[in-house]
PDB file of C-alpha atoms in Angstrom:
ATOM      1  CA  MET A 297     -29.645  23.802   0.982  1.00 56.00           C
ATOM      2  CA  VAL A 298     -25.935  23.655   0.147  1.00 58.00           C
ATOM      3  CA  LEU A 299     -24.544  20.164  -0.202  1.00 68.00           C
ATOM      4  CA  ASN A 300     -21.137  19.529   1.297  1.00 81.00           C
ATOM      5  CA  ALA A 301     -18.851  17.775  -1.219  1.00 81.00           C
ATOM      6  CA  GLU A 302     -17.476  15.477   1.462  1.00 84.00           C
ATOM      7  CA  ALA A 303     -20.993  14.460   2.536  1.00 88.00           C
ATOM      8  CA  VAL A 304     -21.870  13.673  -1.088  1.00 90.00           C
ATOM      9  CA  VAL A 305     -18.742  11.526  -1.468  1.00 90.00           C
ATOM     10  CA  ALA A 306     -19.468   9.742   1.821  1.00 91.00           C
ATOM     11  CA  ALA A 307     -23.030   9.039   0.656  1.00 93.00           C
ATOM     12  CA  LEU A 308     -21.704   7.724  -2.660  1.00 93.00           C
ATOM     13  CA  LEU A 309     -19.272   5.410  -0.880  1.00 93.00           C
ATOM     14  CA  LEU A 310     -21.943   4.117   1.524  1.00 94.00           C
ATOM     15  CA  GLY A 311     -24.447   3.623  -1.303  1.00 94.00           C
ATOM     16  CA  THR A 312     -21.919   1.724  -3.390  1.00 93.00           C
ATOM     17  CA  MET A 313     -21.000  -0.499  -0.455  1.00 94.00           C
ATOM     18  CA  ALA A 314     -24.674  -1.221   0.233  1.00 93.00           C
ATOM     19  CA  LEU A 315     -25.193  -2.155  -3.439  1.00 91.00           C
ATOM     20  CA  LEU A 316     -22.122  -4.398  -3.365  1.00 91.00           C
ATOM     21  CA  VAL A 317     -23.381  -6.237  -0.280  1.00 91.00           C
ATOM     22  CA  TRP A 318     -26.772  -6.676  -1.921  1.00 89.00           C
ATOM     23  CA  LEU A 319     -25.151  -8.013  -5.090  1.00 87.00           C
ATOM     24  CA  LEU A 320     -23.203 -10.505  -3.006  1.00 86.00           C
ATOM     25  CA  VAL A 321     -26.239 -11.925  -1.184  1.00 86.00           C
ATOM     26  CA  ARG A 322     -29.047 -11.509  -3.761  1.00 79.00           C
ATOM     27  CA  PRO A 323     -30.561 -14.489  -5.585  1.00 75.00           C
ATOM     28  CA  PRO A 324     -29.465 -14.828  -9.262  1.00 72.00           C
ATOM     29  CA  LEU A 325     -31.304 -12.561 -11.702  1.00 69.00           C
ATOM     30  CA  PRO A 326     -33.452 -14.407 -14.288  1.00 69.00           C
ATOM     31  CA  HIS A 327     -31.729 -12.807 -17.293  1.00 74.00           C
ATOM     32  CA  GLN A 328     -28.014 -13.198 -17.946  1.00 75.00           C
ATOM     33  CA  ARG A 329     -27.772  -9.824 -19.699  1.00 78.00           C
ATOM     34  CA  ALA A 330     -29.415  -7.997 -16.784  1.00 78.00           C
ATOM     35  CA  SER A 331     -27.122  -9.757 -14.356  1.00 78.00           C
ATOM     36  CA  VAL A 332     -24.016  -8.674 -16.268  1.00 79.00           C
ATOM     37  CA  ALA A 333     -25.277  -5.078 -16.548  1.00 84.00           C
ATOM     38  CA  VAL A 334     -25.979  -4.814 -12.821  1.00 84.00           C
ATOM     39  CA  SER A 335     -22.605  -6.374 -12.048  1.00 83.00           C
ATOM     40  CA  LEU A 336     -20.779  -3.916 -14.303  1.00 86.00           C
ATOM     41  CA  VAL A 337     -22.441  -0.964 -12.593  1.00 89.00           C
ATOM     42  CA  GLY A 338     -21.975  -2.322  -9.063  1.00 88.00           C
ATOM     43  CA  PHE A 339     -18.502  -3.797  -9.368  1.00 90.00           C
ATOM     44  CA  ILE A 340     -16.847  -1.549 -11.960  1.00 91.00           C
ATOM     45  CA  GLY A 341     -18.700   1.726 -12.602  1.00 93.00           C
ATOM     46  CA  LEU A 342     -19.578   2.870  -9.092  1.00 94.00           C
ATOM     47  CA  PRO A 343     -16.298   1.755  -7.459  1.00 94.00           C
ATOM     48  CA  ALA A 344     -14.392   3.655 -10.181  1.00 95.00           C
ATOM     49  CA  LEU A 345     -16.481   6.738  -9.375  1.00 95.00           C
ATOM     50  CA  CYS A 346     -15.755   6.223  -5.661  1.00 94.00           C
ATOM     51  CA  ILE A 347     -12.001   6.016  -6.258  1.00 94.00           C
ATOM     52  CA  TRP A 348     -12.091   9.243  -8.265  1.00 93.00           C
ATOM     53  CA  ALA A 349     -14.284  11.105  -5.757  1.00 92.00           C
ATOM     54  CA  GLY A 350     -12.492   9.851  -2.641  1.00 90.00           C
ATOM     55  CA  THR A 351      -9.077  10.591  -4.094  1.00 88.00           C
ATOM     56  CA  SER A 352     -10.196  14.091  -5.095  1.00 88.00           C
ATOM     57  CA  VAL A 353     -11.304  14.855  -1.536  1.00 87.00           C
ATOM     58  CA  GLN A 354      -8.030  13.549  -0.126  1.00 87.00           C
ATOM     59  CA  LEU A 355      -5.995  15.536  -2.661  1.00 85.00           C
ATOM     60  CA  GLU A 356      -7.829  18.666  -1.524  1.00 86.00           C
ATOM     61  CA  ASN A 357      -6.976  17.727   2.072  1.00 86.00           C
ATOM     62  CA  SER A 358      -3.327  17.335   1.108  1.00 86.00           C
ATOM     63  CA  GLN A 359      -3.195  21.047   0.285  1.00 88.00           C
ATOM     64  CA  ARG A 360      -4.008  21.989   3.881  1.00 89.00           C
ATOM     65  CA  THR A 361      -1.421  23.514   6.188  1.00 91.00           C
ATOM     66  CA  ASP A 362      -2.134  20.975   8.933  1.00 88.00           C
ATOM     67  CA  PHE A 363      -1.565  18.169   6.402  1.00 89.00           C
ATOM     68  CA  CYS A 364       1.951  19.450   5.628  1.00 89.00           C
ATOM     69  CA  LEU A 365       2.662  19.956   9.325  1.00 90.00           C
ATOM     70  CA  SER A 366       1.425  16.469  10.246  1.00 88.00           C
ATOM     71  CA  CYS A 367       4.982  15.220   9.602  1.00 87.00           C
ATOM     72  CA  HIS A 368       7.211  16.096  12.559  1.00 87.00           C
ATOM     73  CA  VAL A 369      10.132  17.045  10.326  1.00 88.00           C
ATOM     74  CA  MET A 370       8.084  20.099   9.342  1.00 89.00           C
ATOM     75  CA  ASP A 371       7.617  21.306  12.946  1.00 90.00           C
ATOM     76  CA  ASP A 372      10.269  24.044  12.733  1.00 91.00           C
ATOM     77  CA  PHE A 373       8.925  25.310   9.428  1.00 92.00           C
ATOM     78  CA  GLY A 374       5.443  25.502  10.912  1.00 92.00           C
ATOM     79  CA  ALA A 375       6.752  27.226  14.027  1.00 93.00           C
ATOM     80  CA  SER A 376       8.562  29.803  11.887  1.00 93.00           C
ATOM     81  CA  MET A 377       5.178  30.973  10.616  1.00 94.00           C
ATOM     82  CA  GLU A 378       4.325  31.978  14.199  1.00 93.00           C
ATOM     83  CA  LEU A 379       7.387  34.143  14.793  1.00 93.00           C
ATOM     84  CA  ASP A 380       6.281  37.540  16.069  1.00 92.00           C
ATOM     85  CA  ASP A 381       8.510  39.691  13.892  1.00 90.00           C
ATOM     86  CA  PRO A 382       6.977  41.773  11.068  1.00 90.00           C
ATOM     87  CA  THR A 383      10.360  42.167   9.351  1.00 91.00           C
ATOM     88  CA  LEU A 384      10.522  38.473   8.491  1.00 92.00           C
ATOM     89  CA  LEU A 385       9.213  37.011   5.250  1.00 93.00           C
ATOM     90  CA  VAL A 386       7.076  33.940   5.900  1.00 93.00           C
ATOM     91  CA  ALA A 387       5.600  34.857   9.296  1.00 93.00           C
ATOM     92  CA  PRO A 388       3.873  38.130   8.216  1.00 94.00           C
ATOM     93  CA  HIS A 389       2.586  36.449   5.042  1.00 94.00           C
ATOM     94  CA  PHE A 390       0.914  33.792   7.173  1.00 94.00           C
ATOM     95  CA  GLN A 391      -0.222  35.945  10.074  1.00 94.00           C
ATOM     96  CA  ASN A 392      -1.695  38.761   7.949  1.00 93.00           C
ATOM     97  CA  HIS A 393      -3.617  36.476   5.583  1.00 92.00           C
ATOM     98  CA  TRP A 394      -1.460  37.501   2.614  1.00 92.00           C
ATOM     99  CA  VAL A 395      -1.733  33.806   1.863  1.00 92.00           C
ATOM    100  CA  ASP A 396      -4.654  31.555   2.764  1.00 93.00           C
ATOM    101  CA  GLN A 397      -3.775  30.293   6.242  1.00 92.00           C
ATOM    102  CA  THR A 398      -5.534  26.970   5.695  1.00 91.00           C
ATOM    103  CA  ARG A 399      -3.211  26.155   2.768  1.00 91.00           C
ATOM    104  CA  ALA A 400      -0.241  28.388   3.401  1.00 92.00           C
ATOM    105  CA  CYS A 401       2.472  25.842   2.451  1.00 92.00           C
ATOM    106  CA  TYR A 402       0.720  24.968  -0.806  1.00 90.00           C
ATOM    107  CA  GLU A 403       0.221  28.612  -1.804  1.00 90.00           C
ATOM    108  CA  CYS A 404       3.932  29.441  -1.737  1.00 91.00           C
ATOM    109  CA  HIS A 405       5.433  26.069  -2.666  1.00 90.00           C
ATOM    110  CA  THR A 406       3.361  25.247  -5.735  1.00 86.00           C
ATOM    111  CA  SER A 407       4.363  26.694  -9.059  1.00 80.00           C
ATOM    112  CA  TYR A 408       1.215  27.901 -10.766  1.00 73.00           C
ATOM    113  CA  THR A 409       2.217  26.728 -14.203  1.00 74.00           C
ATOM    114  CA  MET A 410       0.445  24.139 -16.369  1.00 76.00           C
ATOM    115  CA  TYR A 411       2.005  21.209 -14.521  1.00 78.00           C
ATOM    116  CA  GLY A 412       2.730  22.994 -11.235  1.00 78.00           C
ATOM    117  CA  GLY A 413       0.000  21.188  -9.313  1.00 79.00           C
ATOM    118  CA  ILE A 414       1.009  17.783 -10.696  1.00 82.00           C
ATOM    119  CA  ARG A 415       4.668  18.454  -9.877  1.00 83.00           C
ATOM    120  CA  ALA A 416       3.687  19.458  -6.337  1.00 83.00           C
ATOM    121  CA  LYS A 417       1.706  16.234  -5.873  1.00 83.00           C
ATOM    122  CA  TRP A 418       4.579  14.148  -7.232  1.00 85.00           C
ATOM    123  CA  ASN A 419       7.012  15.887  -4.891  1.00 85.00           C
ATOM    124  CA  GLY A 420       4.546  15.244  -2.069  1.00 84.00           C
ATOM    125  CA  VAL A 421       4.596  11.505  -2.798  1.00 84.00           C
ATOM    126  CA  LYS A 422       8.420  11.659  -2.754  1.00 87.00           C
ATOM    127  CA  HIS A 423       8.206  13.430   0.622  1.00 87.00           C
ATOM    128  CA  LEU A 424       6.051  10.618   1.996  1.00 85.00           C
ATOM    129  CA  TRP A 425       8.518   8.031   0.696  1.00 87.00           C
ATOM    130  CA  VAL A 426      11.518   9.818   2.221  1.00 88.00           C
ATOM    131  CA  ASN A 427       9.698  10.405   5.506  1.00 85.00           C
ATOM    132  CA  TYR A 428       8.687   6.765   6.035  1.00 85.00           C
ATOM    133  CA  ILE A 429      11.228   4.744   4.036  1.00 88.00           C
ATOM    134  CA  GLY A 430      14.267   6.922   3.364  1.00 85.00           C
ATOM    135  CA  THR A 431      16.348   9.401   5.327  1.00 87.00           C
ATOM    136  CA  VAL A 432      15.183  12.983   5.727  1.00 87.00           C
ATOM    137  CA  PRO A 433      18.048  15.384   4.898  1.00 87.00           C
ATOM    138  CA  ASP A 434      19.148  17.745   7.637  1.00 83.00           C
ATOM    139  CA  PRO A 435      18.583  20.591   7.028  1.00 83.00           C
ATOM    140  CA  ILE A 436      15.627  20.109   4.690  1.00 86.00           C
ATOM    141  CA  GLN A 437      16.156  21.856   1.373  1.00 84.00           C
ATOM    142  CA  LEU A 438      14.051  22.581  -1.681  1.00 86.00           C
ATOM    143  CA  TYR A 439      14.581  20.423  -4.771  1.00 83.00           C
ATOM    144  CA  GLY A 440      15.823  23.511  -6.620  1.00 84.00           C
ATOM    145  CA  ASP A 441      16.078  27.265  -6.242  1.00 87.00           C
ATOM    146  CA  TYR A 442      12.877  29.017  -5.204  1.00 90.00           C
ATOM    147  CA  ARG A 443      11.231  30.413  -8.337  1.00 89.00           C
ATOM    148  CA  ASN A 444      10.604  34.167  -8.409  1.00 91.00           C
ATOM    149  CA  GLY A 445       7.442  33.481 -10.367  1.00 90.00           C
ATOM    150  CA  ASP A 446       5.844  32.115  -7.209  1.00 89.00           C
ATOM    151  CA  CYS A 447       6.357  35.517  -5.556  1.00 91.00           C
ATOM    152  CA  LEU A 448       5.610  37.602  -8.633  1.00 90.00           C
ATOM    153  CA  ARG A 449       2.260  35.984  -9.344  1.00 87.00           C
ATOM    154  CA  CYS A 450       0.930  38.042  -6.414  1.00 89.00           C
ATOM    155  CA  HIS A 451       3.456  40.876  -6.178  1.00 90.00           C
ATOM    156  CA  ALA A 452       4.236  41.723  -9.800  1.00 86.00           C
ATOM    157  CA  GLN A 453       1.422  44.237 -10.277  1.00 82.00           C
ATOM    158  CA  ALA A 454       1.017  45.235  -6.625  1.00 87.00           C
ATOM    159  CA  ARG A 455       1.489  48.915  -5.761  1.00 88.00           C
ATOM    160  CA  GLY A 456       4.164  48.268  -3.161  1.00 85.00           C
ATOM    161  CA  TYR A 457       6.168  46.355  -5.735  1.00 87.00           C
ATOM    162  CA  LEU A 458       5.708  48.867  -8.546  1.00 85.00           C
ATOM    163  CA  ASP A 459       6.429  51.910  -6.364  1.00 86.00           C
ATOM    164  CA  SER A 460       9.873  50.564  -5.594  1.00 83.00           C
ATOM    165  CA  GLY A 461      12.182  51.760  -8.353  1.00 80.00           C
ATOM    166  CA  PHE A 462      14.616  49.049  -7.327  1.00 86.00           C
ATOM    167  CA  HIS A 463      12.245  46.327  -8.574  1.00 88.00           C
ATOM    168  CA  GLU A 464      11.823  48.153 -11.874  1.00 83.00           C
ATOM    169  CA  ASP A 465      15.567  48.224 -12.428  1.00 85.00           C
ATOM    170  CA  LEU A 466      15.786  44.496 -11.752  1.00 87.00           C
ATOM    171  CA  SER A 467      12.550  43.435 -13.423  1.00 85.00           C
ATOM    172  CA  ALA A 468      14.181  41.530 -16.300  1.00 87.00           C
ATOM    173  CA  GLU A 469      16.572  39.695 -13.976  1.00 89.00           C
ATOM    174  CA  LEU A 470      13.768  38.877 -11.552  1.00 90.00           C
ATOM    175  CA  GLU A 471      11.501  37.526 -14.261  1.00 87.00           C
ATOM    176  CA  GLN A 472      14.280  35.283 -15.567  1.00 90.00           C
ATOM    177  CA  ASP A 473      15.332  34.080 -12.087  1.00 90.00           C
ATOM    178  CA  GLN A 474      18.811  35.548 -12.524  1.00 92.00           C
ATOM    179  CA  THR A 475      18.366  37.376  -9.219  1.00 91.00           C
ATOM    180  CA  SER A 476      16.319  35.732  -6.490  1.00 93.00           C
ATOM    181  CA  CYS A 477      13.726  37.619  -4.459  1.00 93.00           C
ATOM    182  CA  LEU A 478      15.258  35.873  -1.446  1.00 92.00           C
ATOM    183  CA  ASP A 479      18.612  37.555  -2.043  1.00 91.00           C
ATOM    184  CA  CYS A 480      17.098  40.714  -0.560  1.00 90.00           C
ATOM    185  CA  HIS A 481      14.020  39.446   1.291  1.00 91.00           C
ATOM    186  CA  GLY A 482      15.336  36.174   2.750  1.00 79.00           C
ATOM    187  CA  PRO A 483      15.814  34.030   4.658  1.00 86.00           C
ATOM    188  CA  ALA A 484      12.328  32.698   4.050  1.00 89.00           C
ATOM    189  CA  HIS A 485      11.562  30.690   7.184  1.00 91.00           C
ATOM    190  CA  ALA A 486      14.138  32.168   9.623  1.00 89.00           C
ATOM    191  CA  ILE A 487      14.489  28.869  11.481  1.00 90.00           C
ATOM    192  CA  ASP A 488      17.516  30.216  13.348  1.00 89.00           C
ATOM    193  CA  GLN A 489      15.286  32.730  15.151  1.00 89.00           C
ATOM    194  CA  LEU A 490      13.188  30.007  16.788  1.00 89.00           C
ATOM    195  CA  GLY A 491      13.693  30.199  20.531  1.00 88.00           C
ATOM    196  CA  GLN A 492      14.979  33.779  20.297  1.00 90.00           C
ATOM    197  CA  THR A 493      11.875  35.544  18.992  1.00 88.00           C
ATOM    198  CA  ALA A 494       8.427  35.472  20.609  1.00 89.00           C
ATOM    199  CA  ARG A 495       5.675  33.415  18.938  1.00 90.00           C
ATOM    200  CA  TRP A 496       2.148  34.364  17.852  1.00 89.00           C
ATOM    201  CA  PRO A 497       0.361  31.031  18.335  1.00 88.00           C
ATOM    202  CA  HIS A 498      -2.109  30.001  15.673  1.00 87.00           C
ATOM    203  CA  PRO A 499      -4.380  26.935  15.900  1.00 86.00           C
ATOM    204  CA  MET A 500      -3.450  25.817  12.370  1.00 84.00           C
ATOM    205  CA  VAL A 501       0.179  25.470  13.470  1.00 84.00           C
ATOM    206  CA  SER A 502       0.221  24.957  17.237  1.00 79.00           C
ATOM    207  CA  GLY A 503      -2.532  22.348  17.289  1.00 61.00           C
ATOM    208  CA  GLY A 504      -6.127  21.907  16.300  1.00 46.00           C
ATOM    209  CA  SER A 505      -7.419  23.271  13.022  1.00 44.00           C
ATOM    210  CA  GLU A 506      -9.638  26.064  11.805  1.00 44.00           C
TER     211      GLU A 506
ATOM    212  CA  MET B  84     -21.869 -15.751  -8.173  1.00 70.00           C
ATOM    213  CA  ASN B  85     -18.742 -17.894  -8.190  1.00 80.00           C
ATOM    214  CA  ARG B  86     -16.102 -17.871  -5.512  1.00 84.00           C
ATOM    215  CA  SER B  87     -13.583 -15.890  -7.583  1.00 85.00           C
ATOM    216  CA  ARG B  88     -16.027 -13.043  -8.150  1.00 84.00           C
ATOM    217  CA  ARG B  89     -17.010 -13.059  -4.479  1.00 87.00           C
ATOM    218  CA  SER B  90     -13.350 -12.647  -3.558  1.00 90.00           C
ATOM    219  CA  ALA B  91     -12.974  -9.773  -6.041  1.00 90.00           C
ATOM    220  CA  ALA B  92     -16.109  -8.139  -4.635  1.00 91.00           C
ATOM    221  CA  CYS B  93     -14.734  -8.452  -1.107  1.00 91.00           C
ATOM    222  CA  PHE B  94     -11.528  -6.721  -2.253  1.00 91.00           C
ATOM    223  CA  ILE B  95     -13.593  -3.862  -3.680  1.00 94.00           C
ATOM    224  CA  LEU B  96     -15.688  -3.671  -0.507  1.00 94.00           C
ATOM    225  CA  ILE B  97     -12.649  -3.576   1.779  1.00 95.00           C
ATOM    226  CA  GLY B  98     -10.991  -0.954  -0.439  1.00 95.00           C
ATOM    227  CA  LEU B  99     -14.080   1.255  -0.313  1.00 94.00           C
ATOM    228  CA  MET B 100     -14.256   0.857   3.475  1.00 94.00           C
ATOM    229  CA  ILE B 101     -10.641   2.034   3.783  1.00 94.00           C
ATOM    230  CA  ILE B 102     -11.355   5.022   1.512  1.00 93.00           C
ATOM    231  CA  LEU B 103     -14.428   5.936   3.550  1.00 91.00           C
ATOM    232  CA  ALA B 104     -12.571   5.557   6.854  1.00 91.00           C
ATOM    233  CA  THR B 105      -9.665   7.784   5.865  1.00 88.00           C
ATOM    234  CA  PHE B 106     -10.829  10.244   3.234  1.00 80.00           C
ATOM    235  CA  ARG B 107     -11.306  13.077   5.736  1.00 78.00           C
ATOM    236  CA  ILE B 108      -8.079  12.518   7.660  1.00 83.00           C
ATOM    237  CA  ALA B 109      -5.817  15.381   6.580  1.00 81.00           C
ATOM    238  CA  THR B 110      -2.510  13.776   7.527  1.00 85.00           C
ATOM    239  CA  ALA B 111       0.205  11.886   5.682  1.00 84.00           C
ATOM    240  CA  PRO B 112      -0.929   8.491   7.111  1.00 86.00           C
ATOM    241  CA  GLY B 113      -4.469   9.320   5.971  1.00 87.00           C
ATOM    242  CA  PHE B 114      -3.175   9.959   2.470  1.00 87.00           C
ATOM    243  CA  ILE B 115      -1.292   6.645   2.416  1.00 88.00           C
ATOM    244  CA  SER B 116      -4.391   4.791   3.661  1.00 91.00           C
ATOM    245  CA  MET B 117      -6.356   6.407   0.858  1.00 90.00           C
ATOM    246  CA  LEU B 118      -3.827   5.132  -1.695  1.00 90.00           C
ATOM    247  CA  VAL B 119      -4.011   1.629  -0.182  1.00 93.00           C
ATOM    248  CA  GLY B 120      -7.815   1.688  -0.312  1.00 94.00           C
ATOM    249  CA  ALA B 121      -7.825   2.927  -3.892  1.00 95.00           C
ATOM    250  CA  ALA B 122      -5.302   0.234  -4.883  1.00 95.00           C
ATOM    251  CA  ALA B 123      -7.386  -2.517  -3.233  1.00 95.00           C
ATOM    252  CA  THR B 124     -10.556  -1.288  -4.935  1.00 95.00           C
ATOM    253  CA  PHE B 125      -8.855  -1.016  -8.301  1.00 95.00           C
ATOM    254  CA  GLY B 126      -7.304  -4.458  -7.907  1.00 95.00           C
ATOM    255  CA  GLY B 127     -10.699  -5.941  -7.120  1.00 94.00           C
ATOM    256  CA  MET B 128     -12.228  -4.203 -10.134  1.00 93.00           C
ATOM    257  CA  VAL B 129      -9.554  -5.602 -12.451  1.00 93.00           C
ATOM    258  CA  TRP B 130      -9.910  -9.073 -10.933  1.00 92.00           C
ATOM    259  CA  PHE B 131     -13.694  -8.948 -11.379  1.00 90.00           C
ATOM    260  CA  SER B 132     -13.407  -7.668 -14.972  1.00 89.00           C
ATOM    261  CA  VAL B 133     -10.925 -10.361 -15.971  1.00 90.00           C
ATOM    262  CA  ASP B 134     -13.122 -13.042 -14.413  1.00 87.00           C
ATOM    263  CA  LEU B 135     -16.169 -11.650 -16.197  1.00 82.00           C
ATOM    264  CA  ILE B 136     -14.405 -11.573 -19.580  1.00 83.00           C
ATOM    265  CA  LEU B 137     -12.849 -15.019 -19.265  1.00 83.00           C
ATOM    266  CA  ARG B 138     -15.928 -16.886 -17.987  1.00 75.00           C
ATOM    267  CA  ASP B 139     -18.877 -15.182 -19.740  1.00 65.00           C
TER     268      ASP B 139
END
């Protein structure tokens, strides 16, 4: 039997809550030391474990495509992944499973360096702040230039990339971000084609989830 | 258990309930609720610890 991580976390939360309720209504224990030990486990140890486990599950959820698209300001960017045009950049990546469809935004917008994941989470918290408290810029822009490393981590040793002599000539510039992949392969999301190009609806974008 | 510790325990309990209610909601509001629940739980834990250290 394979245990689902979310079910385990839910069981941990329910068990901890049941223990807390029991600790609140139980008669006093005869020994002071035993009482303190049980209190430390019930009121400090297990809740700390619950915070860690619950937060971990939610952080995993925050990598999902439908999480990113749950803010309406991202609607156009989600829709651009459904554009039915194989010459575009983002849409074929999403539609052909070149990236994991369930976490498509995270796959391309997280730098896979030592602190890439932490930076992505921090930027995500800033996004939440701007979305609910601040003013969302129009049009939405990245915090900085898109890093070639986020393309090259998949493409660098791929045959299609290596067979192109053009990439070989530019390899040093590409690795040092002096020339952007998007200079030739952009625009990334092709928002301006929305309404002009047919769509290939996908449940992860157009509603529902996989 | 004194009233202060009961209050701290209730904070922890409410925080855990919020975490449980929202930890599978993959949306931005779900994420914020999770942070609120975690903050309430953590606050209750600190309150309980301080009370335990000061009184025992």
